[in-house]
mmCIF file of C-alpha atoms in Angstrom:
data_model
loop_
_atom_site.group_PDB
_atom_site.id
_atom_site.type_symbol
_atom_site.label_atom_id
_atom_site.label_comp_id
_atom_site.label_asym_id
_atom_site.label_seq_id
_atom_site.Cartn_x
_atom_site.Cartn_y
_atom_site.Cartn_z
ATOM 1 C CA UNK J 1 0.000 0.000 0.000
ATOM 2 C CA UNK J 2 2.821 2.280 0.576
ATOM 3 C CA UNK J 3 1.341 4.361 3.450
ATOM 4 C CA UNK J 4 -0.083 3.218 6.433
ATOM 5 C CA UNK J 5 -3.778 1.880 6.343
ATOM 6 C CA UNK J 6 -6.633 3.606 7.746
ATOM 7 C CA UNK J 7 -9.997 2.824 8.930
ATOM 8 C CA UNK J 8 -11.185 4.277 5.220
ATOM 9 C CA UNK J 9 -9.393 1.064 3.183
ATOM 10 C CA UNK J 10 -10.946 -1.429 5.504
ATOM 11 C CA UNK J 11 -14.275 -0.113 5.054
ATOM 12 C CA UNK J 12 -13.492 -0.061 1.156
ATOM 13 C CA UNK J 13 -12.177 -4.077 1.202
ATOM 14 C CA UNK J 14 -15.285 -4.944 3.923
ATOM 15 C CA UNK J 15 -18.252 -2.859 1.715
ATOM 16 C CA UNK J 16 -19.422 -1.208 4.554
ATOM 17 C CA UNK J 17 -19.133 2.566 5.866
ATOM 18 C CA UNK J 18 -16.383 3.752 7.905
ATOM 19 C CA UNK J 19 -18.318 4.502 10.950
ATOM 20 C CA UNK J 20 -19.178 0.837 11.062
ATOM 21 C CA UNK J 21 -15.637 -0.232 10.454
ATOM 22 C CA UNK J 22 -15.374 1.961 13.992
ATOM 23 C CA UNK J 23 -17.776 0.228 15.745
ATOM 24 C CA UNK J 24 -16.590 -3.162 14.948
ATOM 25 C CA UNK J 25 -13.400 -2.480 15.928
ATOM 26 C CA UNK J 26 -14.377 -1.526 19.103
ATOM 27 C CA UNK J 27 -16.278 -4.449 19.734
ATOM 28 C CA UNK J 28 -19.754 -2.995 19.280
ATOM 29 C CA UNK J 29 -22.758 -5.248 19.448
ATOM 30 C CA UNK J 30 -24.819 -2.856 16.764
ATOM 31 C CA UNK J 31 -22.423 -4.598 14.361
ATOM 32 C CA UNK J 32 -23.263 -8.273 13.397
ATOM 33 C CA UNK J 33 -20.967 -10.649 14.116
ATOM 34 C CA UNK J 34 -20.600 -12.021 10.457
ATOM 35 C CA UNK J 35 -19.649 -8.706 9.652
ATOM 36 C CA UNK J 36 -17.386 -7.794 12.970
ATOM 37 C CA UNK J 37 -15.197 -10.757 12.051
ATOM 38 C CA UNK J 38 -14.878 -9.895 8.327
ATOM 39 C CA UNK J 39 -13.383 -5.927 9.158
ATOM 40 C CA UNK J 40 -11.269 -7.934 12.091
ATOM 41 C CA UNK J 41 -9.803 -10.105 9.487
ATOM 42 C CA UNK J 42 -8.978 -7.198 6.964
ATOM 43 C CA UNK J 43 -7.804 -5.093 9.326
ATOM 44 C CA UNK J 44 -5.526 -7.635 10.828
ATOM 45 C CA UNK J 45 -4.034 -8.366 6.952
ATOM 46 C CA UNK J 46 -3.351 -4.883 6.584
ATOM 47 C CA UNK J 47 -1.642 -4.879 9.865
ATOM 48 C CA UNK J 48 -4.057 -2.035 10.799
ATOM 49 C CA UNK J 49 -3.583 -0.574 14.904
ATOM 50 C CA UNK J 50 -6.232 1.754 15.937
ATOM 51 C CA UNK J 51 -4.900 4.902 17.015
ATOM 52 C CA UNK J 52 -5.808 5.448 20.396
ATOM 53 C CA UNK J 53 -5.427 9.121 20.808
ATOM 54 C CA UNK J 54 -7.200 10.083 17.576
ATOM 55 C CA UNK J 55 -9.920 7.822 18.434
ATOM 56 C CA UNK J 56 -10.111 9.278 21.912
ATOM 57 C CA UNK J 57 -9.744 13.205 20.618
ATOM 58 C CA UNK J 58 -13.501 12.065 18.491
ATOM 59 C CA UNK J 59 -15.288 10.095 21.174
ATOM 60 C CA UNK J 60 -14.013 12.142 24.055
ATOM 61 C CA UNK J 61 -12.921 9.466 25.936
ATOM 62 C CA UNK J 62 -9.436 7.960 27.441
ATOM 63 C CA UNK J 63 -9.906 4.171 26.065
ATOM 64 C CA UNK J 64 -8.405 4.029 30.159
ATOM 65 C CA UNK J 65 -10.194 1.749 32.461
ATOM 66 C CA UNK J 66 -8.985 2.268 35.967
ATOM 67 C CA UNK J 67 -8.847 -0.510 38.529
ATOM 68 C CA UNK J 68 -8.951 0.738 42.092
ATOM 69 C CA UNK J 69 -7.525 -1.727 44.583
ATOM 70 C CA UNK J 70 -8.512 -0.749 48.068
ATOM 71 C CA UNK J 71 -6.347 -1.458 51.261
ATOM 72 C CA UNK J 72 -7.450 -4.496 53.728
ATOM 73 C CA UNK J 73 -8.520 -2.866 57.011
ATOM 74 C CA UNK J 74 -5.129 -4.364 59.112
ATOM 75 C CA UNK J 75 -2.003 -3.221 60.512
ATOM 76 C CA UNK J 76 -0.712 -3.348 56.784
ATOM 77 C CA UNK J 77 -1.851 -0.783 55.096
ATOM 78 C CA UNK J 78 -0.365 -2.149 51.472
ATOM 79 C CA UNK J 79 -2.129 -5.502 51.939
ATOM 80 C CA UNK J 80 -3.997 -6.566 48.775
ATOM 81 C CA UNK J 81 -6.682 -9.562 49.082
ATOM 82 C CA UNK J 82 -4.423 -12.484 47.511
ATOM 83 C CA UNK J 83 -7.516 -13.472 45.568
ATOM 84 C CA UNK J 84 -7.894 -9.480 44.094
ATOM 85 C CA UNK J 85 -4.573 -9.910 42.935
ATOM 86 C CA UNK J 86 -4.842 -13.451 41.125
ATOM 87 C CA UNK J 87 -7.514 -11.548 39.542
ATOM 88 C CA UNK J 88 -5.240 -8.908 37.657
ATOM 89 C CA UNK J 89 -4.103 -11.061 35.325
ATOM 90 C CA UNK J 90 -7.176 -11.908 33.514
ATOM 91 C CA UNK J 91 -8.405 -8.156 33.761
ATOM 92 C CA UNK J 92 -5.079 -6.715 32.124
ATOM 93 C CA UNK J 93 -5.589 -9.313 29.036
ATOM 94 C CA UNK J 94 -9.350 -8.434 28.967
ATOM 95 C CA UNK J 95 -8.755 -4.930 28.674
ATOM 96 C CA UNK J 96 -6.061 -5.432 26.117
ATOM 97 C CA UNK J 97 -8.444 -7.460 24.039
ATOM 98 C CA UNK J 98 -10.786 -4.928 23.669
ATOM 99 C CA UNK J 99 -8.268 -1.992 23.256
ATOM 100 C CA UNK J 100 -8.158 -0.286 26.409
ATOM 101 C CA UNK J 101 -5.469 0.254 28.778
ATOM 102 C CA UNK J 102 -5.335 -0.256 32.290
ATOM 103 C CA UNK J 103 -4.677 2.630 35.088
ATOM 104 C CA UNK J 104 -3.897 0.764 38.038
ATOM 105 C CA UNK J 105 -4.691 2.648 41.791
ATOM 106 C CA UNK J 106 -4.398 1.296 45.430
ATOM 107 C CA UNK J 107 -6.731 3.126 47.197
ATOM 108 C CA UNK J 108 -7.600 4.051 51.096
ATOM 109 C CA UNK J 109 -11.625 3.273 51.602
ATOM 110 C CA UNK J 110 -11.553 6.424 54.260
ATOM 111 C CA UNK J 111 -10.643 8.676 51.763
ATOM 112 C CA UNK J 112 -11.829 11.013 49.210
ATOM 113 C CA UNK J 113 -11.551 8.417 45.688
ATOM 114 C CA UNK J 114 -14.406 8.866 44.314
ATOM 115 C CA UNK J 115 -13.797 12.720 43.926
ATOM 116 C CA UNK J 116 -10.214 12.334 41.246
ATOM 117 C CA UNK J 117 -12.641 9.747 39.123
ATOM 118 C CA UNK J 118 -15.700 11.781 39.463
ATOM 119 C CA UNK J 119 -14.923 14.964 37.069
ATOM 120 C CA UNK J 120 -11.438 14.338 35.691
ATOM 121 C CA UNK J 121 -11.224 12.147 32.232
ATOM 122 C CA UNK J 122 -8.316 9.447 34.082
ATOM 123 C CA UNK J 123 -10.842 7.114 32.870
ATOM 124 C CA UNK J 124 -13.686 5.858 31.266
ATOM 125 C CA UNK J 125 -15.338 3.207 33.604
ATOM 126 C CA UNK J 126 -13.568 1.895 36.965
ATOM 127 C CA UNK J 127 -13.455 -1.262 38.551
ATOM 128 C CA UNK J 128 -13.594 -1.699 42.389
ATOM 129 C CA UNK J 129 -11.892 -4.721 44.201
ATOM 130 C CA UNK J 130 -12.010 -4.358 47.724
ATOM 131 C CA UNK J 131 -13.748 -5.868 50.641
ATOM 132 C CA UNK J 132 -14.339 -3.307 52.883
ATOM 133 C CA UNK J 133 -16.950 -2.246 55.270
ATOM 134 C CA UNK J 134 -20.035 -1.059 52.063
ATOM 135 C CA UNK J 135 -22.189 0.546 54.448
ATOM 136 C CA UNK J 136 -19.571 3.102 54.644
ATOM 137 C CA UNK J 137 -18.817 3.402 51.218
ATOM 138 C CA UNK J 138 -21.571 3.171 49.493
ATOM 139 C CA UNK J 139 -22.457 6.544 49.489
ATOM 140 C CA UNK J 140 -19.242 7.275 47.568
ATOM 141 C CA UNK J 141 -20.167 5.216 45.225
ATOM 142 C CA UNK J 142 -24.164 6.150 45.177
ATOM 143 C CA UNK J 143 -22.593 10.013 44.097
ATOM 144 C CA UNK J 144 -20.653 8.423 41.175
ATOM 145 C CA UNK J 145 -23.387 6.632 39.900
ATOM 146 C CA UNK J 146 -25.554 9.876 39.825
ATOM 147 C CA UNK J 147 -22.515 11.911 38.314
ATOM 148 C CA UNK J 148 -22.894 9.589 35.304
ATOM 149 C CA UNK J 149 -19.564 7.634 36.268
ATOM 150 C CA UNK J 150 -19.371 4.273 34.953
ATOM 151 C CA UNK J 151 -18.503 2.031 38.096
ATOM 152 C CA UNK J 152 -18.643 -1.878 38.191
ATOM 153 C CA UNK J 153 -17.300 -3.370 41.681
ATOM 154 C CA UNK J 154 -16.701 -7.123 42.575
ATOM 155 C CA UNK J 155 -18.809 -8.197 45.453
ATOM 156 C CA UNK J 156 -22.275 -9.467 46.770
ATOM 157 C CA UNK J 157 -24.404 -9.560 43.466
ATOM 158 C CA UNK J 158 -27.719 -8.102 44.263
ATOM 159 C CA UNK J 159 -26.709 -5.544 47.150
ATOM 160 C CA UNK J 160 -28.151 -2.000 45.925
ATOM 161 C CA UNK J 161 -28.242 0.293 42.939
ATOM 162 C CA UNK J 162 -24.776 1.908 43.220
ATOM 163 C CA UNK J 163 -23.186 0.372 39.968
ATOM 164 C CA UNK J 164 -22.978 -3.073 38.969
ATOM 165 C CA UNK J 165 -22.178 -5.459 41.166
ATOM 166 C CA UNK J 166 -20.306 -8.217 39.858
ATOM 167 C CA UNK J 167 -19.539 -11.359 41.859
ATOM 168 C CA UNK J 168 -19.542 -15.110 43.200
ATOM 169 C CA UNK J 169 -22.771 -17.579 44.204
ATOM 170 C CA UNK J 170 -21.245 -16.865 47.561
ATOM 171 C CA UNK J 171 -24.551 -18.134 49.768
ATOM 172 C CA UNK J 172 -23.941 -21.779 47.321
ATOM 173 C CA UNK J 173 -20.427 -21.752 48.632
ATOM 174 C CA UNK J 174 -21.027 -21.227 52.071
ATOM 175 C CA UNK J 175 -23.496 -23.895 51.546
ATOM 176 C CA UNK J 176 -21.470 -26.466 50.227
ATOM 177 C CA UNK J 177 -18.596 -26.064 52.841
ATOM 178 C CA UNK J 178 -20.756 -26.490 55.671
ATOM 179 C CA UNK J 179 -22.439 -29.450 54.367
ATOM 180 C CA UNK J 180 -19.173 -30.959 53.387
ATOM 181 C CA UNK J 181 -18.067 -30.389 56.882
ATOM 182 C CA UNK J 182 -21.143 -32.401 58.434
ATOM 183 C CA UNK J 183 -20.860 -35.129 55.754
ATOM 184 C CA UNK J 184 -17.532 -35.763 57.682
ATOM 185 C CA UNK J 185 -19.461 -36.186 61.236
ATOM 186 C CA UNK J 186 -18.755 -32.427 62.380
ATOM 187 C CA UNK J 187 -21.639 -31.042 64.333
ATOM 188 C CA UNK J 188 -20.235 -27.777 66.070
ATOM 189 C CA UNK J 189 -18.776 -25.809 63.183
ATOM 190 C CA UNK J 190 -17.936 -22.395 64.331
ATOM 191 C CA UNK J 191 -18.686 -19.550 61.374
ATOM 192 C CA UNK J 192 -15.395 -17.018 61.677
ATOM 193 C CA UNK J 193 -16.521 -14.054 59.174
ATOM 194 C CA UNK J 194 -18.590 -11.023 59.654
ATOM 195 C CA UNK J 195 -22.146 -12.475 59.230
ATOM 196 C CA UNK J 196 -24.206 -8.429 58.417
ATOM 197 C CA UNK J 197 -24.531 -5.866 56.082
ATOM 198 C CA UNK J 198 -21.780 -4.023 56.037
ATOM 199 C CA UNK J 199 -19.525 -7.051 54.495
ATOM 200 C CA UNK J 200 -22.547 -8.283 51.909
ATOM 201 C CA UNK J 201 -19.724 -10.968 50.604
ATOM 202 C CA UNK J 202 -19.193 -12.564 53.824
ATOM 203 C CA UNK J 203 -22.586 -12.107 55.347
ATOM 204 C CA UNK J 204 -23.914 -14.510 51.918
ATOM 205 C CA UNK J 205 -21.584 -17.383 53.100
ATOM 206 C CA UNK J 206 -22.583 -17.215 56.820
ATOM 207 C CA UNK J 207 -26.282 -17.484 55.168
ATOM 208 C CA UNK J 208 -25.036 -20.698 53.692
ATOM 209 C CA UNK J 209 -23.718 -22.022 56.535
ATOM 210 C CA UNK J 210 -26.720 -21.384 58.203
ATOM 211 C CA UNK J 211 -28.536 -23.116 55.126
ATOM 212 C CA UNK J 212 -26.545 -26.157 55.473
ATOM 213 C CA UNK J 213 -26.872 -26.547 59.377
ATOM 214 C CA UNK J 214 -30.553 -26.436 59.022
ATOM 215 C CA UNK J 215 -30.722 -28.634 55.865
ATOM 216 C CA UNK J 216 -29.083 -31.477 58.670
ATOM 217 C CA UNK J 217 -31.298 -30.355 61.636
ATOM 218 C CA UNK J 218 -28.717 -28.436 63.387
ATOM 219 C CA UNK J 219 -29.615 -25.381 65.685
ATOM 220 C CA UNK J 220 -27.715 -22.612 64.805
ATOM 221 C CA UNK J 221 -25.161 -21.521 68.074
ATOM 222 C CA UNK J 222 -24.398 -17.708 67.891
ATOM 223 C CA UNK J 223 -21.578 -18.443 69.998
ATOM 224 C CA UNK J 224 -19.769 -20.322 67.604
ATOM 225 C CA UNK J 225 -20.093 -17.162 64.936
ATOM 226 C CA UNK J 226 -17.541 -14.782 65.204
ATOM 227 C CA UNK J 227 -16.627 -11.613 63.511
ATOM 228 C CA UNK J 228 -13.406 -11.130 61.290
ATOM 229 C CA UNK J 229 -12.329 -9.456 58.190
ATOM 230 C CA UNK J 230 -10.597 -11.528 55.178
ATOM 231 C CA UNK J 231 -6.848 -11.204 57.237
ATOM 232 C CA UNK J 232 -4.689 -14.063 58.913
ATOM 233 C CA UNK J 233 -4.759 -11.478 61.649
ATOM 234 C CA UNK J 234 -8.611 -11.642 62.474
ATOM 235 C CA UNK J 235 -8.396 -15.520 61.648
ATOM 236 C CA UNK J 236 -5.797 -15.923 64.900
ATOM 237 C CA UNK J 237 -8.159 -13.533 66.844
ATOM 238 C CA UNK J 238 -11.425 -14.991 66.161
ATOM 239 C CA UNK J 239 -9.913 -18.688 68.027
ATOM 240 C CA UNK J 240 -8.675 -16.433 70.720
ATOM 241 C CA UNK J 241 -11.944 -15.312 71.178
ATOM 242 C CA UNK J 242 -13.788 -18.786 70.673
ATOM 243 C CA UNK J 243 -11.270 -19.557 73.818
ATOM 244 C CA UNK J 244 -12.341 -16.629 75.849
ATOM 245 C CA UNK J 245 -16.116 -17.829 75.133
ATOM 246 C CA UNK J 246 -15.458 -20.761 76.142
ATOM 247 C CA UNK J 247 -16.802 -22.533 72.665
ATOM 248 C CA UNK J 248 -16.675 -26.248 72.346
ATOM 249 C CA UNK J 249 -15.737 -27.022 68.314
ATOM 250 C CA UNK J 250 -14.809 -29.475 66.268
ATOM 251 C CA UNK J 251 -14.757 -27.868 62.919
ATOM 252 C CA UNK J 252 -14.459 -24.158 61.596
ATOM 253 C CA UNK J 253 -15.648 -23.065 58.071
ATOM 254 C CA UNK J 254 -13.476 -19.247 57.627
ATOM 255 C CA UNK J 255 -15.190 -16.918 55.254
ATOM 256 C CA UNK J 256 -11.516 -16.714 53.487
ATOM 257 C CA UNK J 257 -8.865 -17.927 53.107
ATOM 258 C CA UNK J 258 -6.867 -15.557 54.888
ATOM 259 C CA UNK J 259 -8.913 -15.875 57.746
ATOM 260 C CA UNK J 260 -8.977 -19.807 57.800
ATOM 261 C CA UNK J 261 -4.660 -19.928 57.559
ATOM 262 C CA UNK J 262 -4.805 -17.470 60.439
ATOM 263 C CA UNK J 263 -6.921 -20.284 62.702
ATOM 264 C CA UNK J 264 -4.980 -23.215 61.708
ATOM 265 C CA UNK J 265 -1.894 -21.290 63.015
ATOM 266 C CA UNK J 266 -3.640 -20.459 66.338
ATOM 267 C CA UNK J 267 -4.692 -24.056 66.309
ATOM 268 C CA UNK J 268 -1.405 -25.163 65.993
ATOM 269 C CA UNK J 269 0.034 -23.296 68.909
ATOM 270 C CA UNK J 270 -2.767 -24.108 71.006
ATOM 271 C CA UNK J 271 -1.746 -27.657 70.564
ATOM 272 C CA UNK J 272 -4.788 -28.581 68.600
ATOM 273 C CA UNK J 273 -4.600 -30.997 65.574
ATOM 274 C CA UNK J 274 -6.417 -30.364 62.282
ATOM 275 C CA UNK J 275 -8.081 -32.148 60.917
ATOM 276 C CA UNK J 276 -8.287 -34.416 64.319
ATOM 277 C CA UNK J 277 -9.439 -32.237 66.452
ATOM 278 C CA UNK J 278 -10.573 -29.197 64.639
ATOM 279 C CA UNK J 279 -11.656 -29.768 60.536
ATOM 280 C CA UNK J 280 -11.451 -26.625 58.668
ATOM 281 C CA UNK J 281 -12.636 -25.197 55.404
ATOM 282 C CA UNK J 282 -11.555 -21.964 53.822
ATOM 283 C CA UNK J 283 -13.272 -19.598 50.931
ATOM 284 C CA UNK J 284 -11.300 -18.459 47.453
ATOM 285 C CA UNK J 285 -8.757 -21.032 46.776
ATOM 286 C CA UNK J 286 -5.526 -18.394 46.810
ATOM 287 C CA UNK J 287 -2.535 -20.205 45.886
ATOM 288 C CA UNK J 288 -1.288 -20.286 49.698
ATOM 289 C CA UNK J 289 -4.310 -22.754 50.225
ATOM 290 C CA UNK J 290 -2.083 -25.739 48.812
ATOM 291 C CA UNK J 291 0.844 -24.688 51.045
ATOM 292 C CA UNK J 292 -0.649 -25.023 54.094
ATOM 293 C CA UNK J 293 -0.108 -27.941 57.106
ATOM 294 C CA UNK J 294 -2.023 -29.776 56.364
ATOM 295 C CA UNK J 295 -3.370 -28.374 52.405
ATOM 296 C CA UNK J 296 -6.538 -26.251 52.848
ATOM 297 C CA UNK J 297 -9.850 -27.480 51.973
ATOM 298 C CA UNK J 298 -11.809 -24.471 50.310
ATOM 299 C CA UNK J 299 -14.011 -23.161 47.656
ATOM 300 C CA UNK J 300 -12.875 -22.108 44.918
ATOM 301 C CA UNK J 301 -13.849 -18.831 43.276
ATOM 302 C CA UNK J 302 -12.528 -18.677 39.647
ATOM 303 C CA UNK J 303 -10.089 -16.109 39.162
ATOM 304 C CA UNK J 304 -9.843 -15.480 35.431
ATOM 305 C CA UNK J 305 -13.722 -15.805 34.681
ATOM 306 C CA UNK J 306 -13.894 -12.729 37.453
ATOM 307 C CA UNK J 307 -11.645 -10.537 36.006
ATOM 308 C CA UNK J 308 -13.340 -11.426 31.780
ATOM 309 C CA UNK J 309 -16.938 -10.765 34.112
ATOM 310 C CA UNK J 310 -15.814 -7.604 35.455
ATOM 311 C CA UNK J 311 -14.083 -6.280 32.258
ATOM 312 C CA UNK J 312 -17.113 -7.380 29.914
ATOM 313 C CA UNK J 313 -19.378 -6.138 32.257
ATOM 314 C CA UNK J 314 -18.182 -2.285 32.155
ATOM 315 C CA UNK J 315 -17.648 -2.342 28.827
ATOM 316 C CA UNK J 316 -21.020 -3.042 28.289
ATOM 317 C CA UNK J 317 -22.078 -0.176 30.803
ATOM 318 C CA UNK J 318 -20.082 1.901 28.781
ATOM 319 C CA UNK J 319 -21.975 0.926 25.514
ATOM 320 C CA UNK J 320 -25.614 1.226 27.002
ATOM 321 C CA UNK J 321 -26.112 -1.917 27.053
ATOM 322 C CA UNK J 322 -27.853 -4.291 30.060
ATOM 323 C CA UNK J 323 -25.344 -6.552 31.490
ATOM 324 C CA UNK J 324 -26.167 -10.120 32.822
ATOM 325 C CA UNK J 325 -25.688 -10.279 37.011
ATOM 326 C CA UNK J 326 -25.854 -13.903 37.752
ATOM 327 C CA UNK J 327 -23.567 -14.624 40.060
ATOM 328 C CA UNK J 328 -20.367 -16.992 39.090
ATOM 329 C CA UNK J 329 -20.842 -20.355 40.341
ATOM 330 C CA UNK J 330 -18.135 -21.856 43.074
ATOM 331 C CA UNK J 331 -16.571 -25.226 43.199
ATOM 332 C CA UNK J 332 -15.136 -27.385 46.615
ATOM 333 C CA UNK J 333 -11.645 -28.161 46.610
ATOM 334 C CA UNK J 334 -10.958 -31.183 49.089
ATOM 335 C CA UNK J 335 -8.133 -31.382 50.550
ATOM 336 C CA UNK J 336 -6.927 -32.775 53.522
ATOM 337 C CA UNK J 337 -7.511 -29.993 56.488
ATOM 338 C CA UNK J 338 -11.442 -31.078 56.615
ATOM 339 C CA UNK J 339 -10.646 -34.812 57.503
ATOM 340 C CA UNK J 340 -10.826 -35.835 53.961
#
């Protein structure tokens, strides 16, 4: 050709207007998929590369989504979630997919976010991983919404109107742990996870639990529920407290991960054996979970399908379009900290 190709010769080669050659390239459902894969296939012979900034100065927008990581409330304050960050991964490559590069932020929950997204042009949608305390964040998020931001967050599918909520069948999960525990004979399985409103994530897996204890007849004991956030930290607190309460146990389903590898290390200096004495499931499947003593049991929350969900699902936002909020379905990992 001699010069590089434009959006103009595809259109020429594909028999179709430019504008549509636009749309397809940006992955735009008003253009058929017979015909999205024909201008992908030219434009990939002509070893056509949209260019970003021109294509940004005519849509007015940054082809920037930003993905706000925000801090877990401990000691720490640069602790990620391990499963938030097994999640990056698949986001980066789903943004890159679709042409849109990735502004990456690690955020403080107590502060004022929301306000650099709300009127600057950083980016064109953001993604929220985080699991802190909604109730007192939610308002942030509430003004977003109504400043026309595009915001999809991971979490409890189904808890309000600020954004899009994408997330796991947590409630199924909880389920299935419990019930797994009590297939192996355990009858007083303690619940260590916040279990109301203002962690919607961990609250749906306590309702699980609770599902599965009365599925096998088994009264609910509020003493064996106590609270603590998704940090090793909270896990070694919450059997300190289950001490103080004097709480006969014989199996503990953790609403993380984190939280379950923090118990089996109190366990272990109290002198108690797991799975002997104490069975234990966890929640995420982070790639710790195989290195523990003995391997955690757990359920699994798939990583890479997350990140796709949360990617697809503001791009769609950003398009108009409704996006589907089923939840993402959860699998049990056995291994051999529940007795198994």
């Amino acid at each position: 050709m001699g010069r590089r190709p434009t959006s103009f010769d595809i259109a020429q080669l594909a028999g179709v207007s430019q504008p549509t050659v636009s749309r397809a390239l940006r992955g735009s459902k008003s253009v058929n998929a017979q015909t999205r894969q024909r201008i992908e296939a030219i434009a990939q012979s002509l070893h056509y590369a949209v260019d970003k900034h021109a294509s940004s100065l005519r849509s007015q927008s940054a082809n920037t989504l930003a993905l706000l990581f925000f801090e877990e409330p401990a000691e720490d304050e640069s602790t990620i979630n391990p499963f938030f960050l097994s999640m990056l991964g698949s986001i980066t490559h789903a943004c890159a997919r679709a042409g849109y590069d990735l502004l990456i932020s690690f955020q403080q929950l107590s502060g004022d976010w929301h306000v650099d997204y709300q009127d600057s042009r950083k980016a064109d949608g953001i993604i929220l991983l985080g699991y802190g305390d909604y109730e007192a964040y939610r308002a942030r998020l509430d003004h977003l919404t109504e400043q026309g931001t595009k915001v999809v967050r991971w979490g409890a599918v189904g808890t309000g109107p600020a954004g899009i909520t994408v997330g796991s069948d947590n409630r199924g999960g909880g389920e299935a742990a419990t019930a797994h525990l009590i297939a192996r004979g355990r009858r007083r399985i303690a619940f260590l996870g916040a279990a109301d409103g203002r962690y919607p994530e961990l609250e749906d897996r306590y309702r699980g639990y609770l599902d599965a204890l009365a599925a096998a007849g088994i009264e609910a004991d509020v003493a064996l529920q106590v609270d603590a956030i998704t940090t090793e930290d909270a896990g070694q607190d919450a059997i300190a407290e289950l001490a103080r309460r004097g709480a006969d146990y014989d199996a503990i389903f953790a609403a993380s991960d984190s939280i379950a590898i923090g118990a089996m290390r109190a366990l272990a200096t109290a002198g108690r054996s797991i799975p002997d004495d104490v069975a234990i499931v966890g929640f995420d499947d982070i790639a710790s979970a195989q290195l523990t003593n003995p391997p955690l049991t757990t359920v699994a929350q798939d990583a890479r399908r997350a990140g796709e969900a949360l990617v697809r699902t503001l791009l769609a936002k950003l398009r108009g379009e409704v996006s589907n909020d089923a939840p993402l379905p959860t699998h049990l990992v056995v291994r051999a900290s529940s007795g198994a």
